Amino acid sequence: MVGAEFNSSERDPPPRCHPGTRLSIVQSIRDWLQDLNRLKNFLWLQGAAGVGKSAIIQTLAESESKPDRVVATLFFSTLNGRNDPNRVLTTLAYQLAVQDPSYQAYVVELMSRDPRSLDKAMGEQFRKLFIEPFTQRGIGGGSTPWIVMLDGLDECRPLDTRSQAEASWERVQCEIIKLINTFVLEHPSVPLLWIISSRPESYLRAFFSRTDIHAAHWEVEVPIDSDEACQDVERYLRSGFEDIRKQYPYHIPPASPWPCEEHISMIARSALGHFAFAATVTRFVEDPDIGDPIAQLEHILTFIDHSHTRCFPANVSLFMVVCNILNIEQNRAYSALQKLHAVLKILWRMRIGYTQA
């Protein structure tokens, strides 16, 4: 899949952890990657939409990509067409082959013996591309483990329109998990580490909770409204507003306390630890097409104050912010979204608060 790599131009600029944020989570995963005595070779990073899972995976991929370490990444994206389950394993294998001559030679030999070997079922692909080379050929047997990262597994969905039922998506995603799980259980000494990130969808949580699956993986949750998450979002907001001040030196007097502490706290409380909410606010305020950050911030503050977004989950608050930014009426917003149930879960009975211009 084109654009799946962490350093692909199609994802430039990619989401990264803002300096000084998500420090404990990133460090704990780095410690696991470097631990020669680790007990599990499989990590599930889970968290709600907008909490920064992709940024964490991106940050890890960049820091772990070194001359002596092979790293393969796949950033799923339904919006950008990076979600074909039939190309998951071949995409990862391509990246491994580019980085390691011995694995590349193995793939070339495999293709010469059976040019259609990569068109097989997912289980057979996994056997050919991972089990055989790493357990029978001794590839990747150095002291530094190889790392495979899959971000946004919940977006991996069959492209065949006849297979669009949610049950089909669930089976495919769970099959990928099971293949990896079985591999790390049966071959714990193989220096190949796996990281999967996803939302904690009920079917994924249920699958990861199975006794045979739970025993093989380490789970890390990206918290939403923990003290650290809220502090990280506030730090992000402060940095974002400081950048806006520099971008508009003639609009905002250097000595003025803009935004004031009360306003920063108000926005941070509404974000509830969601970076997506905070990022949407800062992008709206700095909008170069408007060119008036002071007025834009006032719009945000008025909306937050009048709509009582703190009563809603942050992802709902984000939807409300976008509707108000675009001046979309509730019925029109739902009319537009009703065709997107394949990628959105719409709360039809939710009441949206609107502000006056």
mmCIF file of C-alpha atoms in Angstrom:
data_model
loop_
_atom_site.group_PDB
_atom_site.id
_atom_site.type_symbol
_atom_site.label_atom_id
_atom_site.label_comp_id
_atom_site.label_asym_id
_atom_site.label_seq_id
_atom_site.Cartn_x
_atom_site.Cartn_y
_atom_site.Cartn_z
ATOM 1 C CA MET A 1 0.000 0.000 0.000
ATOM 2 C CA VAL A 2 1.449 3.320 -1.092
ATOM 3 C CA GLY A 3 1.941 5.787 1.732
ATOM 4 C CA ALA A 4 1.996 3.187 4.510
ATOM 5 C CA GLU A 5 5.553 3.941 5.645
ATOM 6 C CA PHE A 6 6.203 6.282 8.555
ATOM 7 C CA ASN A 7 8.390 8.465 6.320
ATOM 8 C CA SER A 8 6.164 8.456 3.233
ATOM 9 C CA SER A 9 5.685 11.746 1.424
ATOM 10 C CA GLU A 10 1.955 10.986 1.268
ATOM 11 C CA ARG A 11 1.759 11.438 5.033
ATOM 12 C CA ASP A 12 3.962 14.512 5.213
ATOM 13 C CA PRO A 13 3.754 16.156 7.647
ATOM 14 C CA PRO A 14 2.765 13.183 9.795
ATOM 15 C CA PRO A 15 1.261 13.450 13.272
ATOM 16 C CA ARG A 16 3.951 13.435 15.955
ATOM 17 C CA CYS A 17 3.899 13.733 19.701
ATOM 18 C CA HIS A 18 4.249 17.389 20.607
ATOM 19 C CA PRO A 19 7.512 18.024 22.515
ATOM 20 C CA GLY A 20 7.024 17.287 26.179
ATOM 21 C CA THR A 21 3.819 15.260 25.725
ATOM 22 C CA ARG A 22 3.029 11.552 26.077
ATOM 23 C CA LEU A 23 6.429 11.120 27.700
ATOM 24 C CA SER A 24 5.542 8.264 30.050
ATOM 25 C CA ILE A 25 3.780 6.161 27.401
ATOM 26 C CA VAL A 26 6.481 6.634 24.787
ATOM 27 C CA GLN A 27 9.247 5.881 27.289
ATOM 28 C CA SER A 28 7.530 2.757 28.599
ATOM 29 C CA ILE A 29 7.240 1.377 25.063
ATOM 30 C CA ARG A 30 10.851 2.288 24.302
ATOM 31 C CA ASP A 31 11.928 0.442 27.449
ATOM 32 C CA TRP A 32 9.979 -2.603 26.262
ATOM 33 C CA LEU A 33 11.585 -2.457 22.817
ATOM 34 C CA GLN A 34 15.064 -2.343 24.357
ATOM 35 C CA ASP A 35 14.471 -4.914 27.093
ATOM 36 C CA LEU A 36 16.445 -8.060 26.335
ATOM 37 C CA ASN A 37 14.437 -9.932 28.971
ATOM 38 C CA ARG A 38 10.968 -8.938 27.780
ATOM 39 C CA LEU A 39 8.363 -11.613 28.356
ATOM 40 C CA LYS A 40 6.051 -10.677 25.487
ATOM 41 C CA ASN A 41 6.790 -9.701 21.883
ATOM 42 C CA PHE A 42 3.377 -8.278 21.058
ATOM 43 C CA LEU A 43 1.964 -4.902 22.150
ATOM 44 C CA TRP A 44 -1.560 -3.546 21.758
ATOM 45 C CA LEU A 45 -1.759 0.241 22.042
ATOM 46 C CA GLN A 46 -5.406 1.184 22.405
ATOM 47 C CA GLY A 47 -7.273 4.412 22.962
ATOM 48 C CA ALA A 48 -10.261 6.427 21.830
ATOM 49 C CA ALA A 49 -10.315 8.486 18.648
ATOM 50 C CA GLY A 50 -8.316 11.682 18.847
ATOM 51 C CA VAL A 51 -6.076 10.802 21.796
ATOM 52 C CA GLY A 52 -2.883 10.632 19.707
ATOM 53 C CA LYS A 53 -2.232 6.949 18.992
ATOM 54 C CA SER A 54 -0.898 7.643 15.487
ATOM 55 C CA ALA A 55 1.365 10.363 16.854
ATOM 56 C CA ILE A 56 2.793 7.914 19.385
ATOM 57 C CA ILE A 57 3.426 5.260 16.713
ATOM 58 C CA GLN A 58 4.993 7.868 14.413
ATOM 59 C CA THR A 59 7.268 9.114 17.190
ATOM 60 C CA LEU A 60 8.345 5.573 18.038
ATOM 61 C CA ALA A 61 8.972 4.677 14.392
ATOM 62 C CA GLU A 62 11.152 7.736 13.877
ATOM 63 C CA SER A 63 13.180 7.157 17.035
ATOM 64 C CA GLU A 64 13.658 3.422 16.452
ATOM 65 C CA SER A 65 14.552 3.663 12.767
ATOM 66 C CA LYS A 66 18.329 3.287 12.953
ATOM 67 C CA PRO A 67 21.013 1.791 10.701
ATOM 68 C CA ASP A 68 21.169 -1.357 12.844
ATOM 69 C CA ARG A 69 17.414 -1.846 13.225
ATOM 70 C CA VAL A 70 14.785 -2.886 10.687
ATOM 71 C CA VAL A 71 11.416 -1.180 11.161
ATOM 72 C CA ALA A 72 8.290 -1.754 9.062
ATOM 73 C CA THR A 73 5.179 0.362 9.509
ATOM 74 C CA LEU A 74 1.669 0.430 8.135
ATOM 75 C CA PHE A 75 -0.548 3.403 8.888
ATOM 76 C CA PHE A 76 -4.059 2.377 7.921
ATOM 77 C CA SER A 77 -6.327 5.088 6.529
ATOM 78 C CA THR A 78 -9.791 4.508 5.132
ATOM 79 C CA LEU A 79 -9.872 8.055 3.821
ATOM 80 C CA ASN A 80 -6.673 7.547 1.813
ATOM 81 C CA GLY A 81 -7.379 4.002 0.664
ATOM 82 C CA ARG A 82 -4.776 2.349 2.883
ATOM 83 C CA ASN A 83 -7.073 -0.314 4.291
ATOM 84 C CA ASP A 84 -6.907 -3.359 2.005
ATOM 85 C CA PRO A 85 -6.386 -6.458 4.200
ATOM 86 C CA ASN A 86 -5.081 -8.438 1.222
ATOM 87 C CA ARG A 87 -2.076 -6.119 0.986
ATOM 88 C CA VAL A 88 -1.170 -5.822 4.661
ATOM 89 C CA LEU A 89 1.433 -8.572 4.817
ATOM 90 C CA THR A 90 2.926 -7.852 1.393
ATOM 91 C CA THR A 91 3.280 -4.168 2.303
ATOM 92 C CA LEU A 92 5.199 -5.072 5.449
ATOM 93 C CA ALA A 93 7.299 -7.646 3.596
ATOM 94 C CA TYR A 94 8.264 -5.076 0.968
ATOM 95 C CA GLN A 95 9.547 -2.718 3.634
ATOM 96 C CA LEU A 96 11.533 -5.473 5.333
ATOM 97 C CA ALA A 97 13.039 -6.547 2.010
ATOM 98 C CA VAL A 98 14.145 -3.006 1.191
ATOM 99 C CA GLN A 99 16.032 -2.793 4.483
ATOM 100 C CA ASP A 100 17.580 -6.270 4.752
ATOM 101 C CA PRO A 101 19.446 -8.046 1.897
ATOM 102 C CA SER A 102 18.926 -11.542 3.315
ATOM 103 C CA TYR A 103 15.173 -11.082 3.563
ATOM 104 C CA GLN A 104 15.133 -9.524 0.108
ATOM 105 C CA ALA A 105 16.933 -12.557 -1.310
ATOM 106 C CA TYR A 106 14.407 -14.830 0.376
ATOM 107 C CA VAL A 107 11.453 -12.957 -1.161
ATOM 108 C CA VAL A 108 13.076 -13.032 -4.608
ATOM 109 C CA GLU A 109 13.590 -16.783 -4.285
ATOM 110 C CA LEU A 110 10.009 -17.218 -3.089
ATOM 111 C CA MET A 111 8.627 -15.312 -6.052
ATOM 112 C CA SER A 112 10.807 -17.197 -8.526
ATOM 113 C CA ARG A 113 9.493 -20.527 -7.217
ATOM 114 C CA ASP A 114 5.873 -19.406 -7.106
ATOM 115 C CA PRO A 115 5.078 -16.044 -8.733
ATOM 116 C CA ARG A 116 1.559 -16.193 -7.285
ATOM 117 C CA SER A 117 2.618 -16.964 -3.724
ATOM 118 C CA LEU A 118 1.662 -13.462 -2.607
ATOM 119 C CA ASP A 119 -1.877 -13.922 -3.902
ATOM 120 C CA LYS A 120 -2.614 -16.694 -1.416
ATOM 121 C CA ALA A 121 -4.930 -16.445 1.582
ATOM 122 C CA MET A 122 -3.740 -14.349 4.498
ATOM 123 C CA GLY A 123 -2.721 -17.345 6.595
ATOM 124 C CA GLU A 124 -0.579 -18.742 3.784
ATOM 125 C CA GLN A 125 0.957 -15.328 3.140
ATOM 126 C CA PHE A 126 1.908 -15.060 6.797
ATOM 127 C CA ARG A 127 3.503 -18.503 6.732
ATOM 128 C CA LYS A 128 5.554 -17.676 3.644
ATOM 129 C CA LEU A 129 6.539 -14.124 4.580
ATOM 130 C CA PHE A 130 7.123 -14.454 8.316
ATOM 131 C CA ILE A 131 7.073 -17.965 9.735
ATOM 132 C CA GLU A 132 9.382 -19.627 7.192
ATOM 133 C CA PRO A 133 12.036 -16.904 6.855
ATOM 134 C CA PHE A 134 12.298 -16.157 10.574
ATOM 135 C CA THR A 135 12.033 -19.686 11.970
ATOM 136 C CA GLN A 136 13.535 -21.871 9.232
ATOM 137 C CA ARG A 137 15.967 -19.550 7.469
ATOM 138 C CA GLY A 138 17.241 -17.707 10.534
ATOM 139 C CA ILE A 139 16.627 -14.302 8.986
ATOM 140 C CA GLY A 140 16.601 -11.425 11.440
ATOM 141 C CA GLY A 141 18.651 -13.411 13.907
ATOM 142 C CA GLY A 142 20.814 -10.536 15.085
ATOM 143 C CA SER A 143 20.890 -9.083 18.573
ATOM 144 C CA THR A 144 18.637 -6.160 17.627
ATOM 145 C CA PRO A 145 14.993 -7.182 17.137
ATOM 146 C CA TRP A 146 13.081 -6.100 14.072
ATOM 147 C CA ILE A 147 9.928 -4.090 14.695
ATOM 148 C CA VAL A 148 6.605 -4.218 12.850
ATOM 149 C CA MET A 149 4.030 -1.515 13.634
ATOM 150 C CA LEU A 150 0.425 -1.409 12.427
ATOM 151 C CA ASP A 151 -1.428 1.781 13.286
ATOM 152 C CA GLY A 152 -5.218 2.003 13.147
ATOM 153 C CA LEU A 153 -6.053 -1.676 12.702
ATOM 154 C CA ASP A 154 -9.745 -0.853 13.142
ATOM 155 C CA GLU A 155 -9.580 0.859 9.731
ATOM 156 C CA CYS A 156 -8.473 -2.326 7.947
ATOM 157 C CA ARG A 157 -11.521 -3.350 5.932
ATOM 158 C CA PRO A 158 -12.249 -5.479 2.850
ATOM 159 C CA LEU A 159 -12.530 -3.459 -0.341
ATOM 160 C CA ASP A 160 -15.079 -5.798 -1.938
ATOM 161 C CA THR A 161 -18.422 -4.019 -1.657
ATOM 162 C CA ARG A 162 -20.083 -7.382 -1.121
ATOM 163 C CA SER A 163 -18.115 -7.783 2.099
ATOM 164 C CA GLN A 164 -18.865 -4.483 3.760
ATOM 165 C CA ALA A 165 -20.756 -5.889 6.746
ATOM 166 C CA GLU A 166 -19.129 -5.056 10.057
ATOM 167 C CA ALA A 167 -18.794 -8.761 10.832
ATOM 168 C CA SER A 168 -16.496 -9.111 7.826
ATOM 169 C CA TRP A 169 -14.279 -6.263 9.043
ATOM 170 C CA GLU A 170 -14.128 -7.817 12.483
ATOM 171 C CA ARG A 171 -13.092 -11.226 11.153
ATOM 172 C CA VAL A 172 -10.279 -9.782 9.048
ATOM 173 C CA GLN A 173 -8.875 -7.662 11.851
ATOM 174 C CA CYS A 174 -9.109 -10.490 14.360
ATOM 175 C CA GLU A 175 -7.406 -12.859 11.909
ATOM 176 C CA ILE A 176 -4.411 -10.518 11.719
ATOM 177 C CA ILE A 177 -4.246 -10.412 15.511
ATOM 178 C CA LYS A 178 -4.512 -14.194 15.761
ATOM 179 C CA LEU A 179 -1.742 -14.789 13.209
ATOM 180 C CA ILE A 180 0.627 -12.499 15.096
ATOM 181 C CA ASN A 181 -0.441 -13.920 18.452
ATOM 182 C CA THR A 182 0.155 -17.514 17.386
ATOM 183 C CA PHE A 183 3.532 -16.569 15.934
ATOM 184 C CA VAL A 184 4.840 -14.932 19.114
ATOM 185 C CA LEU A 185 3.494 -17.776 21.285
ATOM 186 C CA GLU A 186 5.012 -20.557 19.209
ATOM 187 C CA HIS A 187 8.269 -18.730 18.445
ATOM 188 C CA PRO A 188 9.068 -16.525 21.463
ATOM 189 C CA SER A 189 12.790 -16.499 20.717
ATOM 190 C CA VAL A 190 12.401 -14.969 17.246
ATOM 191 C CA PRO A 191 13.634 -11.347 17.511
ATOM 192 C CA LEU A 192 10.572 -9.830 15.868
ATOM 193 C CA LEU A 193 8.429 -7.380 17.843
ATOM 194 C CA TRP A 194 4.882 -6.422 16.910
ATOM 195 C CA ILE A 195 2.921 -3.288 17.791
ATOM 196 C CA ILE A 196 -0.732 -2.816 16.874
ATOM 197 C CA SER A 197 -2.673 0.346 17.672
ATOM 198 C CA SER A 198 -6.419 0.714 17.397
ATOM 199 C CA ARG A 199 -9.514 2.082 19.003
ATOM 200 C CA PRO A 200 -10.863 -0.168 21.780
ATOM 201 C CA GLU A 201 -13.785 -1.390 19.701
ATOM 202 C CA SER A 202 -15.899 -3.917 21.598
ATOM 203 C CA TYR A 203 -15.051 -6.819 19.275
ATOM 204 C CA LEU A 204 -11.316 -6.068 19.465
ATOM 205 C CA ARG A 205 -11.403 -5.782 23.236
ATOM 206 C CA ALA A 206 -13.304 -9.060 23.444
ATOM 207 C CA PHE A 207 -10.814 -10.781 21.138
ATOM 208 C CA PHE A 208 -7.762 -9.464 22.991
ATOM 209 C CA SER A 209 -9.378 -10.631 26.254
ATOM 210 C CA ARG A 210 -9.516 -14.254 25.136
ATOM 211 C CA THR A 211 -7.308 -16.434 27.300
ATOM 212 C CA ASP A 212 -5.104 -17.584 24.426
ATOM 213 C CA ILE A 213 -4.662 -14.024 23.131
ATOM 214 C CA HIS A 214 -4.323 -12.245 26.463
ATOM 215 C CA ALA A 215 -1.377 -14.409 27.477
ATOM 216 C CA ALA A 216 0.747 -13.307 24.527
ATOM 217 C CA HIS A 217 0.412 -9.539 24.436
ATOM 218 C CA TRP A 218 1.053 -6.450 26.544
ATOM 219 C CA GLU A 219 -1.693 -3.830 26.541
ATOM 220 C CA VAL A 220 -1.074 -0.094 26.864
ATOM 221 C CA GLU A 221 -3.997 2.306 27.057
ATOM 222 C CA VAL A 222 -3.685 5.902 25.908
ATOM 223 C CA PRO A 223 -5.806 7.612 28.569
ATOM 224 C CA ILE A 224 -8.311 10.309 27.720
ATOM 225 C CA ASP A 225 -8.928 12.414 30.786
ATOM 226 C CA SER A 226 -6.057 11.420 33.058
ATOM 227 C CA ASP A 227 -4.097 14.190 34.751
ATOM 228 C CA GLU A 228 -1.138 13.593 32.431
ATOM 229 C CA ALA A 229 -3.305 13.600 29.298
ATOM 230 C CA CYS A 230 -4.996 16.848 30.280
ATOM 231 C CA GLN A 231 -1.650 18.436 31.133
ATOM 232 C CA ASP A 232 -0.258 17.314 27.778
ATOM 233 C CA VAL A 233 -3.189 18.874 25.920
ATOM 234 C CA GLU A 234 -2.823 22.109 27.870
ATOM 235 C CA ARG A 235 0.893 22.157 27.029
ATOM 236 C CA TYR A 236 0.003 21.630 23.375
ATOM 237 C CA LEU A 237 -2.524 24.481 23.470
ATOM 238 C CA ARG A 238 -0.064 26.881 25.077
ATOM 239 C CA SER A 239 2.553 26.081 22.462
ATOM 240 C CA GLY A 240 0.012 26.393 19.654
ATOM 241 C CA PHE A 241 -1.205 29.791 20.824
ATOM 242 C CA GLU A 242 2.378 30.981 21.200
ATOM 243 C CA ASP A 243 3.016 30.037 17.572
ATOM 244 C CA ILE A 244 -0.110 31.969 16.583
ATOM 245 C CA ARG A 245 1.170 35.027 18.455
ATOM 246 C CA LYS A 246 4.365 34.865 16.403
ATOM 247 C CA GLN A 247 2.373 34.414 13.207
ATOM 248 C CA TYR A 248 0.261 37.520 13.895
ATOM 249 C CA PRO A 249 2.592 40.035 15.602
ATOM 250 C CA TYR A 250 0.547 43.018 14.404
ATOM 251 C CA HIS A 251 -2.766 41.602 15.579
ATOM 252 C CA ILE A 252 -1.691 40.611 19.073
ATOM 253 C CA PRO A 253 0.373 43.114 21.094
ATOM 254 C CA PRO A 254 3.521 41.414 22.455
ATOM 255 C CA ALA A 255 2.767 42.446 26.033
ATOM 256 C CA SER A 256 -0.882 41.349 26.037
ATOM 257 C CA PRO A 257 -1.767 38.156 27.934
ATOM 258 C CA TRP A 258 -3.388 36.410 24.984
ATOM 259 C CA PRO A 259 -5.045 34.055 25.543
ATOM 260 C CA CYS A 260 -5.513 34.640 29.254
ATOM 261 C CA GLU A 261 -5.146 31.758 31.713
ATOM 262 C CA GLU A 262 -8.904 31.477 32.148
ATOM 263 C CA HIS A 263 -9.449 30.983 28.432
ATOM 264 C CA ILE A 264 -6.689 28.413 28.082
ATOM 265 C CA SER A 265 -8.128 26.486 31.021
ATOM 266 C CA MET A 266 -11.623 26.664 29.517
ATOM 267 C CA ILE A 267 -10.469 25.155 26.226
ATOM 268 C CA ALA A 268 -8.319 22.544 27.960
ATOM 269 C CA ARG A 269 -11.251 21.421 30.109
ATOM 270 C CA SER A 270 -13.423 21.072 27.019
ATOM 271 C CA ALA A 271 -10.737 19.015 25.265
ATOM 272 C CA LEU A 272 -10.740 16.411 28.057
ATOM 273 C CA GLY A 273 -7.362 15.074 26.963
ATOM 274 C CA HIS A 274 -8.243 14.826 23.247
ATOM 275 C CA PHE A 275 -5.474 16.199 21.050
ATOM 276 C CA ALA A 276 -7.816 16.209 18.034
ATOM 277 C CA PHE A 277 -10.079 18.712 19.789
ATOM 278 C CA ALA A 278 -7.152 20.959 20.741
ATOM 279 C CA ALA A 279 -5.662 20.756 17.242
ATOM 280 C CA THR A 280 -8.999 21.703 15.667
ATOM 281 C CA VAL A 281 -9.252 24.748 17.929
ATOM 282 C CA THR A 282 -5.740 26.008 17.160
ATOM 283 C CA ARG A 283 -6.175 25.473 13.411
ATOM 284 C CA PHE A 284 -9.437 27.403 13.515
ATOM 285 C CA VAL A 285 -7.909 30.287 15.470
ATOM 286 C CA GLU A 286 -4.867 30.597 13.196
ATOM 287 C CA ASP A 287 -6.859 30.240 9.946
ATOM 288 C CA PRO A 288 -4.890 32.359 7.425
ATOM 289 C CA ASP A 289 -7.965 32.806 5.247
ATOM 290 C CA ILE A 290 -9.616 34.694 8.097
ATOM 291 C CA GLY A 291 -6.489 36.370 9.421
ATOM 292 C CA ASP A 292 -8.051 37.415 12.729
ATOM 293 C CA PRO A 293 -6.982 35.110 15.578
ATOM 294 C CA ILE A 294 -8.531 37.302 18.264
ATOM 295 C CA ALA A 295 -11.999 37.131 16.699
ATOM 296 C CA GLN A 296 -11.600 33.430 15.933
ATOM 297 C CA LEU A 297 -10.727 32.683 19.531
ATOM 298 C CA GLU A 298 -13.764 34.635 20.683
ATOM 299 C CA HIS A 299 -15.960 32.440 18.469
ATOM 300 C CA ILE A 300 -14.519 29.323 20.101
ATOM 301 C CA LEU A 301 -14.910 30.679 23.631
ATOM 302 C CA THR A 302 -18.478 31.812 23.010
ATOM 303 C CA PHE A 303 -19.377 28.429 21.607
ATOM 304 C CA ILE A 304 -17.810 26.573 24.534
ATOM 305 C CA ASP A 305 -19.479 28.850 27.058
ATOM 306 C CA HIS A 306 -22.957 28.628 25.533
ATOM 307 C CA SER A 307 -23.046 24.982 24.483
ATOM 308 C CA HIS A 308 -21.710 23.525 27.735
ATOM 309 C CA THR A 309 -19.517 21.080 25.815
ATOM 310 C CA ARG A 310 -18.100 19.743 29.039
ATOM 311 C CA CYS A 311 -21.319 17.769 29.411
ATOM 312 C CA PHE A 312 -20.442 15.841 26.255
ATOM 313 C CA PRO A 313 -17.589 13.476 25.422
ATOM 314 C CA ALA A 314 -14.767 15.363 23.687
ATOM 315 C CA ASN A 315 -15.391 13.672 20.342
ATOM 316 C CA VAL A 316 -18.995 14.916 20.449
ATOM 317 C CA SER A 317 -17.770 18.363 21.442
ATOM 318 C CA LEU A 318 -15.415 18.301 18.460
ATOM 319 C CA PHE A 319 -18.340 17.528 16.146
ATOM 320 C CA MET A 320 -20.252 20.423 17.677
ATOM 321 C CA VAL A 321 -17.294 22.758 17.185
ATOM 322 C CA VAL A 322 -16.976 21.801 13.516
ATOM 323 C CA CYS A 323 -20.710 22.293 12.912
ATOM 324 C CA ASN A 324 -20.575 25.744 14.410
ATOM 325 C CA ILE A 325 -17.370 26.677 12.598
ATOM 326 C CA LEU A 326 -18.995 25.763 9.288
ATOM 327 C CA ASN A 327 -22.332 27.280 10.313
ATOM 328 C CA ILE A 328 -24.110 24.022 9.488
ATOM 329 C CA GLU A 329 -27.603 23.469 10.828
ATOM 330 C CA GLN A 330 -28.217 20.258 12.753
ATOM 331 C CA ASN A 331 -30.563 18.671 10.213
ATOM 332 C CA ARG A 332 -28.166 19.403 7.334
ATOM 333 C CA ALA A 333 -25.227 17.978 9.247
ATOM 334 C CA TYR A 334 -27.057 14.717 9.907
ATOM 335 C CA SER A 335 -28.284 14.574 6.313
ATOM 336 C CA ALA A 336 -24.698 14.771 5.088
ATOM 337 C CA LEU A 337 -23.418 12.246 7.616
ATOM 338 C CA GLN A 338 -26.074 9.581 7.163
ATOM 339 C CA LYS A 339 -24.200 8.166 4.164
ATOM 340 C CA LEU A 340 -21.022 7.758 6.199
ATOM 341 C CA HIS A 341 -22.096 5.028 8.580
ATOM 342 C CA ALA A 342 -19.313 2.866 7.148
ATOM 343 C CA VAL A 343 -16.780 5.102 8.866
ATOM 344 C CA LEU A 344 -18.830 6.960 11.500
ATOM 345 C CA LYS A 345 -21.201 6.080 14.274
ATOM 346 C CA ILE A 346 -23.800 8.855 14.314
ATOM 347 C CA LEU A 347 -25.661 9.661 17.523
ATOM 348 C CA TRP A 348 -28.980 10.529 15.944
ATOM 349 C CA ARG A 349 -30.657 11.715 19.116
ATOM 350 C CA MET A 350 -27.812 14.003 20.147
ATOM 351 C CA ARG A 351 -28.805 17.637 20.459
ATOM 352 C CA ILE A 352 -26.290 20.091 19.063
ATOM 353 C CA GLY A 353 -25.807 23.478 20.707
ATOM 354 C CA TYR A 354 -25.413 26.479 18.419
ATOM 355 C CA THR A 355 -24.209 29.984 19.027
ATOM 356 C CA GLN A 356 -25.310 33.215 17.509
ATOM 357 C CA ALA A 357 -22.913 34.963 15.148
#
